[in-house]
Short mmCIF file of C-alpha atoms in Angstrom, two decimals:
data_model
loop_
_atom_site.label_atom_id
_atom_site.label_comp_id
_atom_site.label_asym_id
_atom_site.label_seq_id
_atom_site.Cartn_x
_atom_site.Cartn_y
_atom_site.Cartn_z
CA MET N 638 -107.18 -8.70 36.31
CA THR N 639 -106.13 -11.49 38.70
CA ILE N 640 -109.66 -11.68 40.11
CA ILE N 641 -111.06 -11.99 36.60
CA GLY N 642 -108.57 -14.81 35.88
CA PHE N 643 -109.59 -16.70 39.03
CA THR N 644 -113.30 -16.28 38.22
CA ILE N 645 -112.96 -17.52 34.63
CA LYS N 646 -110.75 -20.45 35.71
CA ARG N 647 -113.18 -21.49 38.44
CA PHE N 648 -116.52 -21.12 36.63
CA LYS N 649 -116.07 -21.10 32.86
CA ASP N 650 -112.89 -22.11 31.10
CA LYS N 651 -109.84 -23.44 32.91
CA LYS N 652 -107.45 -22.84 29.98
CA ARG N 653 -108.50 -19.25 29.45
CA GLY N 654 -108.38 -18.60 33.21
CA LYS N 655 -104.87 -20.10 33.42
CA ALA N 656 -103.72 -17.89 30.52
CA ILE N 657 -105.10 -14.78 32.19
CA LEU N 658 -103.48 -15.74 35.49
CA LYS N 659 -100.16 -16.41 33.76
CA THR N 660 -100.31 -13.06 31.93
CA THR N 661 -101.25 -11.28 35.15
CA GLY N 662 -98.35 -12.93 36.96
CA ILE N 663 -95.90 -11.91 34.25
CA SER N 664 -97.29 -8.36 34.24
CA PHE N 665 -97.01 -8.19 38.02
CA LEU N 666 -93.41 -9.42 37.87
CA PHE N 667 -92.62 -6.85 35.17
CA LEU N 668 -94.21 -4.06 37.26
CA LEU N 669 -92.27 -5.19 40.34
CA VAL N 670 -88.95 -5.13 38.46
CA THR N 671 -89.78 -1.73 36.91
CA PHE N 672 -90.77 -0.29 40.29
CA SER N 673 -87.60 -1.61 41.93
CA VAL N 674 -85.31 -0.22 39.23
CA THR N 675 -87.13 3.14 39.28
CA SER N 676 -86.96 3.27 43.07
CA ILE N 677 -83.23 2.51 43.12
CA LYS N 678 -82.58 5.10 40.39
CA SER N 679 -84.68 7.74 42.19
CA ASN N 680 -82.87 7.07 45.45
CA HIS N 681 -79.52 7.38 43.71
CA ASP N 682 -80.62 10.62 41.97
CA PHE N 683 -81.89 12.00 45.29
CA LYS N 684 -78.58 11.22 47.01
CA ASN N 685 -76.69 12.99 44.21
CA TRP N 686 -79.03 16.00 44.38
CA ARG N 687 -78.72 16.16 48.17
CA GLN N 688 -74.93 15.97 47.98
CA GLU N 689 -74.80 18.74 45.35
CA THR N 690 -77.20 20.89 47.39
CA ASP N 691 -75.16 20.42 50.58
CA GLN N 692 -71.98 21.29 48.71
CA ALA N 693 -73.57 24.41 47.18
CA GLN N 694 -74.85 25.52 50.60
CA GLN N 695 -71.39 25.06 52.10
CA THR N 696 -69.83 27.07 49.27
CA ASN N 697 -72.41 29.84 49.74
CA LYS N 698 -71.74 29.92 53.46
CA GLU N 699 -67.99 30.21 52.88
CA LEU N 700 -68.56 33.04 50.39
CA GLU N 701 -70.85 34.85 52.84
CA ILE N 702 -68.19 34.59 55.56
CA LYS N 703 -65.53 35.98 53.21
CA LEU N 704 -67.82 38.84 52.17
CA LEU N 705 -68.67 39.60 55.79
CA LYS N 706 -64.99 39.72 56.71
CA LYS N 707 -64.24 42.05 53.77
CA GLN N 708 -67.10 44.33 54.75
CA LEU N 709 -65.92 44.37 58.38
CA ASP N 710 -62.35 45.14 57.28
CA SER N 711 -63.60 47.97 55.09
CA LEU N 712 -65.66 49.42 57.94
CA ASP N 713 -62.73 49.04 60.35
CA ASN N 714 -60.59 51.10 57.95
CA GLU N 715 -63.34 53.71 57.55
CA ILE N 716 -63.76 54.05 61.31
CA ALA N 717 -59.99 54.21 61.83
CA THR N 718 -59.77 57.17 59.43
CA LYS N 719 -63.05 58.82 60.53
CA PRO N 720 -63.81 57.81 64.13
CA ASP N 721 -66.85 60.11 64.24
CA ASN N 722 -68.61 58.27 61.38
CA TYR N 723 -71.57 56.97 63.38
CA LEU N 724 -73.19 55.43 60.27
CA ALA N 725 -70.13 53.22 59.76
CA LEU N 726 -70.32 52.23 63.44
CA ILE N 727 -73.97 51.28 63.08
CA GLN N 728 -73.24 49.27 59.93
CA ARG N 729 -70.33 47.50 61.61
CA GLY N 730 -72.61 46.73 64.56
CA LEU N 731 -75.12 45.15 62.18
CA LEU N 732 -72.44 43.00 60.57
CA LYS N 733 -71.01 41.94 63.91
CA ARG N 734 -74.45 40.95 65.13
CA LYS N 735 -75.01 38.98 61.92
CA ASP N 736 -71.74 37.19 62.71
CA GLY N 737 -72.98 36.39 66.22
CA GLN N 738 -70.77 38.96 67.94
CA TYR N 739 -73.57 40.46 70.03
CA GLU N 740 -71.39 42.11 72.69
CA ALA N 741 -69.21 43.71 70.01
CA SER N 742 -72.29 45.01 68.20
CA VAL N 743 -73.53 46.57 71.46
CA SER N 744 -70.19 48.35 71.80
CA ASP N 745 -70.43 49.75 68.27
CA TYR N 746 -73.99 51.00 68.78
CA LYS N 747 -73.10 52.62 72.10
CA LEU N 748 -70.11 54.31 70.47
CA ALA N 749 -72.36 55.56 67.65
CA LEU N 750 -74.76 56.95 70.27
CA THR N 751 -71.94 58.92 71.91
CA ILE N 752 -71.55 60.67 68.55
CA LYS N 753 -75.27 61.07 67.77
CA PRO N 754 -77.50 60.15 70.75
CA ASP N 755 -80.74 60.90 68.90
CA ASP N 756 -80.18 58.42 66.08
CA PHE N 757 -83.25 56.21 65.67
CA ASN N 758 -81.43 53.27 64.06
CA ALA N 759 -78.60 53.15 66.60
CA ASN N 760 -81.07 53.09 69.50
CA LEU N 761 -83.30 50.51 67.85
CA GLU N 762 -80.43 48.20 66.86
CA LEU N 763 -78.85 48.54 70.29
CA GLY N 764 -82.15 47.49 71.85
CA TYR N 765 -82.32 44.49 69.54
CA SER N 766 -78.76 43.36 70.29
CA LEU N 767 -79.33 43.76 74.02
CA GLY N 768 -82.47 41.65 73.66
CA LEU N 769 -80.40 38.92 72.04
CA LEU N 770 -78.15 39.04 75.10
CA ASN N 771 -81.24 38.65 77.34
CA LYS N 772 -80.82 42.15 78.76
CA LYS N 773 -84.52 42.92 78.48
CA GLU N 774 -84.75 45.99 80.71
CA GLU N 775 -81.80 47.71 79.06
CA ALA N 776 -83.14 46.74 75.62
CA GLU N 777 -86.52 48.30 76.42
CA LYS N 778 -84.79 51.52 77.47
CA TYR N 779 -83.30 51.88 73.98
CA TYR N 780 -86.52 50.76 72.28
CA ARG N 781 -88.32 53.52 74.18
CA ILE N 782 -85.73 56.10 73.11
CA ALA N 783 -85.99 54.98 69.46
CA ALA N 784 -89.78 55.00 69.50
CA ASN N 785 -89.83 58.56 70.85
CA ILE N 786 -87.26 59.80 68.32
CA ASP N 787 -89.47 58.77 65.39
CA THR N 788 -93.07 58.24 66.50
CA ASN N 789 -94.16 57.64 62.90
CA SER N 790 -91.76 54.78 62.26
CA TYR N 791 -93.11 51.30 61.71
CA PHE N 792 -91.46 50.23 64.97
CA SER N 793 -93.18 53.00 66.91
CA ARG N 794 -96.56 52.37 65.31
CA THR N 795 -96.40 48.64 66.06
CA ASN N 796 -94.94 49.06 69.56
CA ARG N 797 -97.04 51.87 71.01
CA GLN N 798 -96.13 50.85 74.58
CA TYR N 799 -92.75 52.55 74.14
CA ILE N 800 -94.16 55.98 73.30
CA ASP N 801 -93.84 58.24 76.36
CA ASN N 802 -97.07 60.22 75.82
CA GLU N 803 -99.17 57.06 75.62
CA ASN N 804 -97.46 55.57 78.67
CA LYS N 805 -98.22 58.70 80.68
CA ASN N 806 -101.87 58.65 79.57
CA ASN N 807 -102.21 54.96 80.53
CA ARG N 808 -100.95 55.52 84.11
#
């Protein structure tokens, strides 16, 4: 529109060109003010949204921690009354690992394996926790045991290198 105003002012009619330029200038000023107000409002809305989101995430994290502690307490009570409950030991190991207590989870899995050494999940989870502790060789030992307990499991099918028969055939 500004270009049209300049062209008309220069070549045809100075009054009409001036009017177009004036209108264009006013429109541009109006657009600039509108854009500025919208931008400020959007920024303010975004800050409010971000603050609410951060607060909600913090609340969710606190609730997860409380739930985790309740679950751990419940499992501690179960294991205290039934120390041979290897499923409770495995579950407690999972929760401890989720809480970042990798060494404690290893202890729970090893205790579960003293009760039931041929448990697929206990061996697999123990291998995973040992891997998180950068104990690769020991982790692979338990992965191998798990893979050979259930050769049809998803883990065994996707990690064929742990199956004893295939390892013997590849040597």
